[in-house]
Amino acid sequence: MSCIPVSAIAVTFESAQQLALANAPQLRASHAQVTAAQQLAIPAGELPDPKIKLAVDNLPVSGPDRFNPSFNGMAMQTVALMQEFPNRDKRNARIQAANARIAISEMDNKITQQNVARETAQAWIAQYSVEQQLSLIDALEAENQLFSQVIQAQLASGKGSISDTILPKQERARLSEIRDELSARRAQAMAQLKRWVGAAADEGVTGLMPTFQIDAQALQNHLANRPELAAFDPKGNVLNAEIAEARAGKTPDWGVELKYQRNPHDDDSVMLEFSFDLPIFSGQRQDPMIAAKVAEKTALDAEREASLRERSAELANDIADLQRLQQANQRYQATLIPLATEKISLTLSAWKSGKAALSEVIAARRDRLDTQLKAIAVRGELQQLQARLHFTYNNAIASIAANTAGAAQ
């Protein structure tokens, strides 16, 4: 396939992907979310901070000896250290929930990478296609200039009609109109690509159109491994951990307190106290919390099924479009473009021999232009769909392949 003749510093498909994945703010945000989840997991299973208590008991607050701790020998100075101990099941559940949230953030990061790569690919292909169409207009304008010279030569030799000189001018105006429309589309495509690769998009695109091998059966087989669907697994793990934590609320937490006391007679004493939670009203406290988390898990399972059905229908539609576009692209390349070119050759020969009007030649050239522009548009649409399927499902298929290879080892 031919390359687009643009600046040497124009963006290739590969460099566009590299620029987008290196600089997209969406990826910086998702990386930060992963870091945040990892940091929040550190204290998840830790004990609460200990507490220190300072107190003075039996201190007089009236009379001449008010606020004098040595007046009646009853004032007690106390220093206490307290520590609470949530039960082990509750702490383990919090650790599991934190680890699952890390997995969610990592999956979201994969989804973001996939989206950035996919959108960049589609934007690059859109600009590539419109620039190919503009290159076609350049060639046709040069051809139209040569055609005008041929008409002038025909008139000089006494052939043709003076009105024939108007037709190339009309064709030039029509080509200019098409160019204006394509230039506007190029500006729009460039703006979309610039969203992902920055100012490099201003230089245009270059290189070859990427080729993607799409296996429809493989896509269907690995549908459930799409990151958007696979993300339901760690979300379910979070809820399972929260259910376990709610159930652990029925097991008493406990605490310990060590006290040191001293009175005005310099008598020292130490006291060790233990405290225990009494979850005796679980019907109004722990049970509703458990039921709520179980209901959330049921809702998540239903959402997973709904999402799977939605993605399955989406994939079926994409595969149908893929087959349609592949057939259309083949038809344009193998049949429609060669026929349009042959028609021009036949009408041009007939015109030169005086057996056809010049308007027939112009009409044939217009038909070929329309066919070529549509062919480029269809090929671009096909490439965009293939890119979307590739970047939507390649992580899922690669993940399965990696897991299979690991199991084989």
mmCIF file of C-alpha atoms in Angstrom:
data_model
loop_
_atom_site.group_PDB
_atom_site.id
_atom_site.type_symbol
_atom_site.label_atom_id
_atom_site.label_comp_id
_atom_site.label_asym_id
_atom_site.label_seq_id
_atom_site.Cartn_x
_atom_site.Cartn_y
_atom_site.Cartn_z
ATOM 1 C CA MET A 1 0.000 0.000 0.000
ATOM 2 C CA SER A 2 1.275 3.450 -0.842
ATOM 3 C CA CYS A 3 2.529 5.902 1.735
ATOM 4 C CA ILE A 4 1.261 9.436 2.157
ATOM 5 C CA PRO A 5 3.932 11.975 1.106
ATOM 6 C CA VAL A 6 4.167 14.237 4.139
ATOM 7 C CA SER A 7 6.875 15.681 6.318
ATOM 8 C CA ALA A 8 9.634 13.422 7.593
ATOM 9 C CA ILE A 9 8.622 14.258 11.144
ATOM 10 C CA ALA A 10 4.999 13.303 10.579
ATOM 11 C CA VAL A 11 3.491 10.752 12.927
ATOM 12 C CA THR A 12 3.556 7.071 12.050
ATOM 13 C CA PHE A 13 1.018 4.695 13.537
ATOM 14 C CA GLU A 14 3.617 3.218 15.912
ATOM 15 C CA SER A 15 4.918 6.590 17.072
ATOM 16 C CA ALA A 16 1.352 7.791 17.654
ATOM 17 C CA GLN A 17 0.771 4.825 19.941
ATOM 18 C CA GLN A 18 4.011 5.480 21.809
ATOM 19 C CA LEU A 19 3.274 9.182 22.267
ATOM 20 C CA ALA A 20 -0.263 8.541 23.478
ATOM 21 C CA LEU A 21 0.679 5.814 25.956
ATOM 22 C CA ALA A 22 3.571 7.890 27.274
ATOM 23 C CA ASN A 23 1.771 11.204 27.695
ATOM 24 C CA ALA A 24 -1.972 10.631 28.054
ATOM 25 C CA PRO A 25 -3.221 12.330 31.241
ATOM 26 C CA GLN A 26 -5.806 9.571 31.589
ATOM 27 C CA LEU A 27 -2.983 7.102 32.147
ATOM 28 C CA ARG A 28 -1.267 9.322 34.687
ATOM 29 C CA ALA A 29 -4.551 9.473 36.565
ATOM 30 C CA SER A 30 -5.033 5.702 36.480
ATOM 31 C CA HIS A 31 -1.429 5.091 37.612
ATOM 32 C CA ALA A 32 -2.064 7.435 40.542
ATOM 33 C CA GLN A 33 -5.203 5.470 41.423
ATOM 34 C CA VAL A 34 -3.162 2.265 41.531
ATOM 35 C CA THR A 35 -0.624 3.921 43.822
ATOM 36 C CA ALA A 36 -3.413 5.210 46.056
ATOM 37 C CA ALA A 37 -4.958 1.744 46.361
ATOM 38 C CA GLN A 38 -1.569 0.225 47.171
ATOM 39 C CA GLN A 39 -0.936 2.793 49.885
ATOM 40 C CA LEU A 40 -4.377 2.301 51.409
ATOM 41 C CA ALA A 41 -3.723 -1.440 51.622
ATOM 42 C CA ILE A 42 -0.746 -0.946 53.972
ATOM 43 C CA PRO A 43 -2.725 -0.022 57.104
ATOM 44 C CA ALA A 44 -5.752 -2.194 56.216
ATOM 45 C CA GLY A 45 -4.993 -5.006 58.659
ATOM 46 C CA GLU A 46 -3.165 -3.022 61.291
ATOM 47 C CA LEU A 47 -4.329 -2.525 64.864
ATOM 48 C CA PRO A 48 -5.871 0.812 65.834
ATOM 49 C CA ASP A 49 -3.499 3.370 67.301
ATOM 50 C CA PRO A 50 -2.939 2.904 71.044
ATOM 51 C CA LYS A 51 -4.308 5.541 73.393
ATOM 52 C CA ILE A 52 -2.738 7.146 76.449
ATOM 53 C CA LYS A 53 -4.846 8.534 79.264
ATOM 54 C CA LEU A 54 -3.745 11.044 81.898
ATOM 55 C CA ALA A 55 -6.045 11.696 84.856
ATOM 56 C CA VAL A 56 -6.272 13.153 88.350
ATOM 57 C CA ASP A 57 -9.041 11.724 90.563
ATOM 58 C CA ASN A 58 -10.554 13.153 93.783
ATOM 59 C CA LEU A 59 -8.994 16.599 93.314
ATOM 60 C CA PRO A 60 -10.669 19.246 95.544
ATOM 61 C CA VAL A 61 -12.142 22.144 93.605
ATOM 62 C CA SER A 62 -13.341 24.384 96.457
ATOM 63 C CA GLY A 63 -12.091 25.709 99.776
ATOM 64 C CA PRO A 64 -8.689 27.053 100.662
ATOM 65 C CA ASP A 65 -6.925 23.914 99.382
ATOM 66 C CA ARG A 66 -8.731 23.703 96.088
ATOM 67 C CA PHE A 67 -6.725 22.142 93.313
ATOM 68 C CA ASN A 68 -4.182 20.905 95.851
ATOM 69 C CA PRO A 69 -3.643 17.201 95.152
ATOM 70 C CA SER A 70 -1.943 16.584 98.546
ATOM 71 C CA PHE A 71 -4.670 18.079 100.780
ATOM 72 C CA ASN A 72 -6.776 15.115 101.800
ATOM 73 C CA GLY A 73 -4.596 12.260 100.661
ATOM 74 C CA MET A 74 -7.309 11.024 98.341
ATOM 75 C CA ALA A 75 -6.235 12.551 95.009
ATOM 76 C CA MET A 76 -4.956 9.957 92.590
ATOM 77 C CA GLN A 77 -2.724 10.613 89.609
ATOM 78 C CA THR A 78 -3.257 8.124 86.797
ATOM 79 C CA VAL A 79 -1.405 7.270 83.618
ATOM 80 C CA ALA A 80 -3.002 4.612 81.412
ATOM 81 C CA LEU A 81 -2.111 2.960 78.102
ATOM 82 C CA MET A 82 -4.977 1.473 76.097
ATOM 83 C CA GLN A 83 -5.011 -0.797 73.024
ATOM 84 C CA GLU A 84 -8.001 -2.147 71.144
ATOM 85 C CA PHE A 85 -7.864 -5.476 69.261
ATOM 86 C CA PRO A 86 -10.395 -6.024 66.463
ATOM 87 C CA ASN A 87 -10.963 -9.738 65.983
ATOM 88 C CA ARG A 88 -8.711 -11.543 63.510
ATOM 89 C CA ASP A 89 -11.471 -12.369 61.017
ATOM 90 C CA LYS A 90 -12.374 -8.699 60.744
ATOM 91 C CA ARG A 91 -8.787 -7.679 60.152
ATOM 92 C CA ASN A 92 -8.251 -10.421 57.549
ATOM 93 C CA ALA A 93 -11.397 -9.311 55.735
ATOM 94 C CA ARG A 94 -10.123 -5.737 55.607
ATOM 95 C CA ILE A 95 -6.832 -6.960 54.124
ATOM 96 C CA GLN A 96 -8.680 -8.980 51.473
ATOM 97 C CA ALA A 97 -10.864 -5.994 50.583
ATOM 98 C CA ALA A 98 -7.818 -3.725 50.256
ATOM 99 C CA ASN A 99 -6.028 -6.223 48.003
ATOM 100 C CA ALA A 100 -9.135 -6.558 45.856
ATOM 101 C CA ARG A 101 -9.309 -2.779 45.504
ATOM 102 C CA ILE A 102 -5.715 -2.839 44.232
ATOM 103 C CA ALA A 103 -6.795 -5.412 41.649
ATOM 104 C CA ILE A 104 -9.705 -3.153 40.626
ATOM 105 C CA SER A 105 -7.405 -0.170 40.163
ATOM 106 C CA GLU A 106 -4.952 -2.275 38.141
ATOM 107 C CA MET A 107 -7.787 -3.522 35.953
ATOM 108 C CA ASP A 108 -9.027 0.048 35.494
ATOM 109 C CA ASN A 109 -5.493 0.981 34.438
ATOM 110 C CA LYS A 110 -5.558 -1.768 31.802
ATOM 111 C CA ILE A 111 -8.910 -0.521 30.560
ATOM 112 C CA THR A 112 -7.530 3.013 30.338
ATOM 113 C CA GLN A 113 -4.478 1.833 28.385
ATOM 114 C CA GLN A 114 -6.770 -0.092 26.058
ATOM 115 C CA ASN A 115 -9.016 2.930 25.520
ATOM 116 C CA VAL A 116 -6.095 5.274 24.849
ATOM 117 C CA ALA A 117 -4.516 2.873 22.343
ATOM 118 C CA ARG A 118 -7.845 2.239 20.624
ATOM 119 C CA GLU A 119 -8.870 5.892 20.340
ATOM 120 C CA THR A 120 -5.401 6.878 19.131
ATOM 121 C CA ALA A 121 -5.475 4.167 16.469
ATOM 122 C CA GLN A 122 -8.879 5.229 15.208
ATOM 123 C CA ALA A 123 -7.910 8.902 15.147
ATOM 124 C CA TRP A 124 -4.696 8.122 13.219
ATOM 125 C CA ILE A 125 -6.550 5.982 10.680
ATOM 126 C CA ALA A 126 -9.209 8.673 10.208
ATOM 127 C CA GLN A 127 -6.560 11.291 9.413
ATOM 128 C CA TYR A 128 -4.639 8.853 7.214
ATOM 129 C CA SER A 129 -7.755 8.127 5.156
ATOM 130 C CA VAL A 130 -8.693 11.754 4.578
ATOM 131 C CA GLU A 131 -5.129 12.614 3.595
ATOM 132 C CA GLN A 132 -5.203 9.772 1.071
ATOM 133 C CA GLN A 133 -8.360 11.291 -0.374
ATOM 134 C CA LEU A 134 -6.682 14.690 -0.579
ATOM 135 C CA SER A 135 -3.711 13.108 -2.364
ATOM 136 C CA LEU A 136 -6.171 11.682 -4.863
ATOM 137 C CA ILE A 137 -7.606 15.159 -5.450
ATOM 138 C CA ASP A 138 -4.070 16.473 -6.076
ATOM 139 C CA ALA A 139 -3.526 13.848 -8.768
ATOM 140 C CA LEU A 140 -6.899 14.527 -10.392
ATOM 141 C CA GLU A 141 -6.274 18.283 -10.495
ATOM 142 C CA ALA A 142 -2.987 17.666 -12.324
ATOM 143 C CA GLU A 143 -4.797 15.268 -14.659
ATOM 144 C CA ASN A 144 -7.508 17.847 -15.234
ATOM 145 C CA GLN A 145 -4.875 20.399 -16.261
ATOM 146 C CA LEU A 146 -3.454 18.001 -18.835
ATOM 147 C CA PHE A 147 -6.962 17.235 -20.056
ATOM 148 C CA SER A 148 -7.597 20.958 -20.567
ATOM 149 C CA GLN A 149 -4.471 21.173 -22.703
ATOM 150 C CA VAL A 150 -5.667 18.248 -24.815
ATOM 151 C CA ILE A 151 -8.962 20.048 -25.424
ATOM 152 C CA GLN A 152 -7.123 23.193 -26.489
ATOM 153 C CA ALA A 153 -5.061 21.110 -28.902
ATOM 154 C CA GLN A 154 -8.231 19.559 -30.304
ATOM 155 C CA LEU A 155 -9.734 23.004 -30.915
ATOM 156 C CA ALA A 156 -6.531 24.199 -32.583
ATOM 157 C CA SER A 157 -6.769 21.314 -35.025
ATOM 158 C CA GLY A 158 -10.361 22.152 -35.857
ATOM 159 C CA LYS A 159 -11.975 19.447 -33.758
ATOM 160 C CA GLY A 160 -14.400 19.736 -30.900
ATOM 161 C CA SER A 161 -16.501 22.650 -29.771
ATOM 162 C CA ILE A 162 -15.616 25.912 -28.058
ATOM 163 C CA SER A 163 -18.029 24.940 -25.265
ATOM 164 C CA ASP A 164 -15.743 21.999 -24.473
ATOM 165 C CA THR A 165 -13.288 24.408 -22.872
ATOM 166 C CA ILE A 166 -15.845 25.136 -20.132
ATOM 167 C CA LEU A 167 -16.056 21.546 -18.919
ATOM 168 C CA PRO A 168 -12.496 21.312 -17.446
ATOM 169 C CA LYS A 169 -13.099 24.609 -15.649
ATOM 170 C CA GLN A 170 -16.299 23.265 -14.166
ATOM 171 C CA GLU A 171 -14.478 20.110 -13.162
ATOM 172 C CA ARG A 172 -11.731 22.159 -11.520
ATOM 173 C CA ALA A 173 -14.351 24.036 -9.489
ATOM 174 C CA ARG A 174 -15.953 20.750 -8.462
ATOM 175 C CA LEU A 175 -12.598 19.353 -7.349
ATOM 176 C CA SER A 176 -11.982 22.515 -5.329
ATOM 177 C CA GLU A 177 -15.325 22.037 -3.616
ATOM 178 C CA ILE A 178 -14.441 18.449 -2.733
ATOM 179 C CA ARG A 179 -11.018 19.601 -1.506
ATOM 180 C CA ASP A 180 -12.631 22.157 0.823
ATOM 181 C CA GLU A 181 -14.835 19.478 2.331
ATOM 182 C CA LEU A 182 -11.915 17.076 2.756
ATOM 183 C CA SER A 183 -9.730 19.822 4.256
ATOM 184 C CA ALA A 184 -12.364 20.469 6.892
ATOM 185 C CA ARG A 185 -12.515 16.758 7.663
ATOM 186 C CA ARG A 186 -8.730 16.640 7.890
ATOM 187 C CA ALA A 187 -8.750 19.502 10.401
ATOM 188 C CA GLN A 188 -11.322 17.643 12.482
ATOM 189 C CA ALA A 189 -9.358 14.382 12.309
ATOM 190 C CA MET A 190 -6.163 16.240 13.218
ATOM 191 C CA ALA A 191 -7.853 17.791 16.245
ATOM 192 C CA GLN A 192 -8.941 14.352 17.424
ATOM 193 C CA LEU A 193 -5.461 12.897 16.964
ATOM 194 C CA LYS A 194 -3.941 15.929 18.687
ATOM 195 C CA ARG A 195 -6.000 15.063 21.765
ATOM 196 C CA TRP A 196 -3.889 11.932 22.145
ATOM 197 C CA VAL A 197 -0.437 12.735 20.708
ATOM 198 C CA GLY A 198 -0.229 16.480 21.234
ATOM 199 C CA ALA A 199 1.355 18.940 18.811
ATOM 200 C CA ALA A 200 2.943 16.141 16.753
ATOM 201 C CA ALA A 201 -0.419 15.715 15.038
ATOM 202 C CA ASP A 202 0.062 19.100 13.340
ATOM 203 C CA GLU A 203 2.682 17.541 11.052
ATOM 204 C CA GLY A 204 0.220 15.033 9.625
ATOM 205 C CA VAL A 205 0.559 11.270 9.453
ATOM 206 C CA THR A 206 2.846 9.052 7.424
ATOM 207 C CA GLY A 207 3.831 5.435 6.984
ATOM 208 C CA LEU A 208 1.702 2.462 6.072
ATOM 209 C CA MET A 209 -1.793 1.700 7.218
ATOM 210 C CA PRO A 210 -1.559 -0.905 10.008
ATOM 211 C CA THR A 211 -2.745 -4.438 9.352
ATOM 212 C CA PHE A 212 -4.786 -6.311 11.961
ATOM 213 C CA GLN A 213 -5.595 -10.006 11.776
ATOM 214 C CA ILE A 214 -9.035 -10.433 13.298
ATOM 215 C CA ASP A 215 -10.234 -13.915 14.231
ATOM 216 C CA ALA A 216 -13.956 -13.604 14.910
ATOM 217 C CA GLN A 217 -14.141 -16.992 16.625
ATOM 218 C CA ALA A 218 -11.280 -16.121 18.966
ATOM 219 C CA LEU A 219 -13.002 -12.870 19.904
ATOM 220 C CA GLN A 220 -16.183 -14.740 20.788
ATOM 221 C CA ASN A 221 -14.295 -17.371 22.772
ATOM 222 C CA HIS A 222 -12.516 -14.739 24.893
ATOM 223 C CA LEU A 223 -15.400 -12.312 25.267
ATOM 224 C CA ALA A 224 -15.669 -12.894 29.028
ATOM 225 C CA ASN A 225 -11.993 -11.941 29.442
ATOM 226 C CA ARG A 226 -12.456 -8.382 28.220
ATOM 227 C CA PRO A 227 -11.054 -6.087 30.929
ATOM 228 C CA GLU A 228 -14.455 -4.450 31.403
ATOM 229 C CA LEU A 229 -15.952 -7.855 32.225
ATOM 230 C CA ALA A 230 -12.923 -9.233 34.052
ATOM 231 C CA ALA A 231 -13.116 -6.213 36.387
ATOM 232 C CA PHE A 232 -16.237 -7.722 37.946
ATOM 233 C CA ASP A 233 -14.069 -10.409 39.600
ATOM 234 C CA PRO A 234 -12.118 -8.080 41.926
ATOM 235 C CA LYS A 235 -15.289 -6.050 42.523
ATOM 236 C CA GLY A 236 -16.943 -9.257 43.679
ATOM 237 C CA ASN A 237 -13.933 -10.008 45.884
ATOM 238 C CA VAL A 238 -14.330 -6.620 47.580
ATOM 239 C CA LEU A 239 -17.953 -7.359 48.391
ATOM 240 C CA ASN A 240 -17.120 -10.874 49.583
ATOM 241 C CA ALA A 241 -14.540 -9.385 51.935
ATOM 242 C CA GLU A 242 -17.030 -6.788 53.163
ATOM 243 C CA ILE A 243 -19.584 -9.552 53.793
ATOM 244 C CA ALA A 244 -16.937 -11.427 55.781
ATOM 245 C CA GLU A 245 -16.150 -8.276 57.761
ATOM 246 C CA ALA A 246 -19.835 -7.730 58.509
ATOM 247 C CA ARG A 247 -20.163 -11.327 59.717
ATOM 248 C CA ALA A 248 -17.032 -10.918 61.794
ATOM 249 C CA GLY A 249 -18.874 -8.122 63.600
ATOM 250 C CA LYS A 250 -20.717 -10.854 65.504
ATOM 251 C CA THR A 251 -17.421 -11.904 67.080
ATOM 252 C CA PRO A 252 -16.472 -9.633 70.004
ATOM 253 C CA ASP A 253 -13.555 -7.252 69.665
ATOM 254 C CA TRP A 254 -11.543 -6.719 72.820
ATOM 255 C CA GLY A 255 -9.163 -4.259 74.381
ATOM 256 C CA VAL A 256 -6.635 -4.000 77.185
ATOM 257 C CA GLU A 257 -5.720 -1.067 79.441
ATOM 258 C CA LEU A 258 -2.698 -0.825 81.739
ATOM 259 C CA LYS A 259 -2.957 1.800 84.492
ATOM 260 C CA TYR A 260 -0.390 3.243 86.831
ATOM 261 C CA GLN A 261 -1.722 5.246 89.814
ATOM 262 C CA ARG A 262 -0.052 7.262 92.533
ATOM 263 C CA ASN A 263 -1.541 9.030 95.583
ATOM 264 C CA PRO A 264 -0.155 11.856 97.777
ATOM 265 C CA HIS A 265 1.299 9.280 100.200
ATOM 266 C CA ASP A 266 3.558 8.023 97.423
ATOM 267 C CA ASP A 267 1.676 4.763 97.269
ATOM 268 C CA ASP A 268 1.965 3.288 93.768
ATOM 269 C CA SER A 269 -0.456 0.837 92.185
ATOM 270 C CA VAL A 270 -0.887 -0.860 88.829
ATOM 271 C CA MET A 271 -4.144 -2.007 87.296
ATOM 272 C CA LEU A 272 -4.720 -4.211 84.230
ATOM 273 C CA GLU A 273 -8.175 -4.061 82.636
ATOM 274 C CA PHE A 274 -9.734 -5.988 79.762
ATOM 275 C CA SER A 275 -12.809 -4.937 77.796
ATOM 276 C CA PHE A 276 -14.986 -6.895 75.368
ATOM 277 C CA ASP A 277 -17.645 -5.849 72.879
ATOM 278 C CA LEU A 278 -21.012 -7.518 73.364
ATOM 279 C CA PRO A 279 -22.753 -7.944 69.986
ATOM 280 C CA ILE A 280 -26.012 -9.026 71.633
ATOM 281 C CA PHE A 281 -28.259 -6.911 69.401
ATOM 282 C CA SER A 282 -27.141 -8.383 66.068
ATOM 283 C CA GLY A 283 -30.680 -8.325 64.715
ATOM 284 C CA GLN A 284 -30.602 -4.518 64.646
ATOM 285 C CA ARG A 285 -26.905 -4.051 63.888
ATOM 286 C CA GLN A 286 -24.770 -6.804 62.334
ATOM 287 C CA ASP A 287 -27.525 -8.737 60.519
ATOM 288 C CA PRO A 288 -28.804 -5.743 58.503
ATOM 289 C CA MET A 289 -25.213 -4.921 57.508
ATOM 290 C CA ILE A 290 -24.676 -8.504 56.350
ATOM 291 C CA ALA A 291 -27.936 -8.500 54.416
ATOM 292 C CA ALA A 292 -27.042 -5.201 52.739
ATOM 293 C CA LYS A 293 -23.667 -6.486 51.552
ATOM 294 C CA VAL A 294 -25.198 -9.735 50.295
ATOM 295 C CA ALA A 295 -27.763 -7.687 48.341
ATOM 296 C CA GLU A 296 -24.950 -5.596 46.834
ATOM 297 C CA LYS A 297 -23.210 -8.810 45.747
ATOM 298 C CA THR A 298 -26.431 -10.052 44.129
ATOM 299 C CA ALA A 299 -26.762 -6.739 42.297
ATOM 300 C CA LEU A 300 -23.160 -6.961 41.095
ATOM 301 C CA ASP A 301 -23.720 -10.481 39.729
ATOM 302 C CA ALA A 302 -26.772 -9.203 37.830
ATOM 303 C CA GLU A 303 -24.750 -6.280 36.462
ATOM 304 C CA ARG A 304 -22.071 -8.723 35.293
ATOM 305 C CA GLU A 305 -24.659 -10.778 33.404
ATOM 306 C CA ALA A 306 -26.226 -7.659 31.864
ATOM 307 C CA SER A 307 -22.818 -6.363 30.803
ATOM 308 C CA LEU A 308 -21.883 -9.738 29.302
ATOM 309 C CA ARG A 309 -25.058 -9.749 27.226
ATOM 310 C CA GLU A 310 -24.460 -6.169 26.109
ATOM 311 C CA ARG A 311 -20.867 -6.902 25.079
ATOM 312 C CA SER A 312 -21.969 -10.078 23.305
ATOM 313 C CA ALA A 313 -24.532 -8.171 21.228
ATOM 314 C CA GLU A 314 -21.954 -5.453 20.529
ATOM 315 C CA LEU A 315 -19.447 -8.047 19.323
ATOM 316 C CA ALA A 316 -22.030 -9.724 17.070
ATOM 317 C CA ASN A 317 -22.818 -6.357 15.471
ATOM 318 C CA ASP A 318 -19.113 -5.601 15.011
ATOM 319 C CA ILE A 319 -18.470 -8.982 13.374
ATOM 320 C CA ALA A 320 -21.379 -8.413 10.995
ATOM 321 C CA ASP A 321 -19.990 -4.962 10.108
ATOM 322 C CA LEU A 322 -16.524 -6.459 9.693
ATOM 323 C CA GLN A 323 -17.762 -8.990 7.157
ATOM 324 C CA ARG A 324 -19.742 -6.329 5.300
ATOM 325 C CA LEU A 325 -16.788 -3.959 5.082
ATOM 326 C CA GLN A 326 -14.372 -6.697 4.050
ATOM 327 C CA GLN A 327 -16.679 -7.658 1.192
ATOM 328 C CA ALA A 328 -17.194 -4.021 0.194
ATOM 329 C CA ASN A 329 -13.449 -3.339 0.227
ATOM 330 C CA GLN A 330 -12.800 -6.410 -1.905
ATOM 331 C CA ARG A 331 -15.542 -5.338 -4.329
ATOM 332 C CA TYR A 332 -14.084 -1.858 -4.744
ATOM 333 C CA GLN A 333 -10.525 -3.100 -5.284
ATOM 334 C CA ALA A 334 -11.324 -6.037 -7.545
ATOM 335 C CA THR A 335 -14.319 -4.776 -9.508
ATOM 336 C CA LEU A 336 -15.587 -1.232 -9.120
ATOM 337 C CA ILE A 337 -12.318 0.707 -9.434
ATOM 338 C CA PRO A 338 -11.040 -1.330 -12.436
ATOM 339 C CA LEU A 339 -14.416 -0.916 -14.161
ATOM 340 C CA ALA A 340 -14.434 2.847 -13.526
ATOM 341 C CA THR A 341 -10.903 3.111 -14.938
ATOM 342 C CA GLU A 342 -11.819 1.019 -17.980
ATOM 343 C CA LYS A 343 -14.872 3.218 -18.593
ATOM 344 C CA ILE A 344 -12.673 6.306 -18.737
ATOM 345 C CA SER A 345 -10.318 4.624 -21.204
ATOM 346 C CA LEU A 346 -13.197 3.608 -23.482
ATOM 347 C CA THR A 347 -14.982 6.976 -23.442
ATOM 348 C CA LEU A 348 -11.706 8.853 -23.930
ATOM 349 C CA SER A 349 -10.861 6.744 -26.995
ATOM 350 C CA ALA A 350 -14.361 7.252 -28.331
ATOM 351 C CA TRP A 351 -14.123 11.016 -27.798
ATOM 352 C CA LYS A 352 -10.780 11.243 -29.570
ATOM 353 C CA SER A 353 -12.247 9.398 -32.523
ATOM 354 C CA GLY A 354 -15.315 11.650 -32.541
ATOM 355 C CA LYS A 355 -17.727 8.903 -31.418
ATOM 356 C CA ALA A 356 -18.493 10.324 -27.961
ATOM 357 C CA ALA A 357 -19.114 13.716 -26.456
ATOM 358 C CA LEU A 358 -16.663 15.312 -24.068
ATOM 359 C CA SER A 359 -19.367 15.357 -21.404
ATOM 360 C CA GLU A 360 -19.273 11.543 -21.395
ATOM 361 C CA VAL A 361 -15.554 11.622 -20.614
ATOM 362 C CA ILE A 362 -16.128 14.118 -17.782
ATOM 363 C CA ALA A 363 -18.956 11.971 -16.403
ATOM 364 C CA ALA A 364 -16.714 8.885 -16.493
ATOM 365 C CA ARG A 365 -13.956 10.747 -14.643
ATOM 366 C CA ARG A 366 -16.458 11.858 -12.006
ATOM 367 C CA ASP A 367 -17.685 8.306 -11.569
ATOM 368 C CA ARG A 368 -14.131 7.096 -11.077
ATOM 369 C CA LEU A 369 -13.416 9.855 -8.541
ATOM 370 C CA ASP A 370 -16.537 9.039 -6.558
ATOM 371 C CA THR A 371 -15.636 5.356 -6.640
ATOM 372 C CA GLN A 372 -12.068 5.975 -5.493
ATOM 373 C CA LEU A 373 -13.156 8.300 -2.673
ATOM 374 C CA LYS A 374 -15.719 5.764 -1.488
ATOM 375 C CA ALA A 375 -13.131 2.990 -1.703
ATOM 376 C CA ILE A 376 -10.745 4.943 0.542
ATOM 377 C CA ALA A 377 -13.580 5.697 2.969
ATOM 378 C CA VAL A 378 -14.623 2.039 3.116
ATOM 379 C CA ARG A 379 -11.024 0.903 3.633
ATOM 380 C CA GLY A 380 -10.600 3.465 6.409
ATOM 381 C CA GLU A 381 -13.833 2.384 8.070
ATOM 382 C CA LEU A 382 -12.693 -1.241 7.851
ATOM 383 C CA GLN A 383 -9.309 -0.394 9.386
ATOM 384 C CA GLN A 384 -10.936 1.574 12.177
ATOM 385 C CA LEU A 385 -13.226 -1.328 13.039
ATOM 386 C CA GLN A 386 -10.323 -3.773 12.960
ATOM 387 C CA ALA A 387 -8.294 -1.468 15.193
ATOM 388 C CA ARG A 388 -11.187 -1.155 17.626
ATOM 389 C CA LEU A 389 -11.588 -4.932 17.816
ATOM 390 C CA HIS A 390 -7.836 -5.460 18.110
ATOM 391 C CA PHE A 391 -7.301 -3.008 20.959
ATOM 392 C CA THR A 392 -10.526 -4.013 22.707
ATOM 393 C CA TYR A 393 -9.787 -7.728 22.795
ATOM 394 C CA ASN A 394 -6.020 -8.129 22.429
ATOM 395 C CA ASN A 395 -5.451 -7.822 26.201
ATOM 396 C CA ALA A 396 -8.061 -10.503 26.866
ATOM 397 C CA ILE A 397 -6.572 -12.933 24.329
ATOM 398 C CA ALA A 398 -2.996 -12.165 25.425
ATOM 399 C CA SER A 399 -3.963 -12.752 29.055
ATOM 400 C CA ILE A 400 -5.447 -16.158 28.231
ATOM 401 C CA ALA A 401 -2.375 -17.069 26.158
ATOM 402 C CA ALA A 402 -0.057 -16.077 29.004
ATOM 403 C CA ASN A 403 -2.035 -18.075 31.552
ATOM 404 C CA THR A 404 -2.086 -21.101 29.256
ATOM 405 C CA ALA A 405 1.678 -20.902 28.715
ATOM 406 C CA GLY A 406 2.270 -20.591 32.443
ATOM 407 C CA ALA A 407 0.118 -23.615 33.173
ATOM 408 C CA ALA A 408 1.993 -25.653 30.538
ATOM 409 C CA GLN A 409 5.315 -24.851 32.188
#
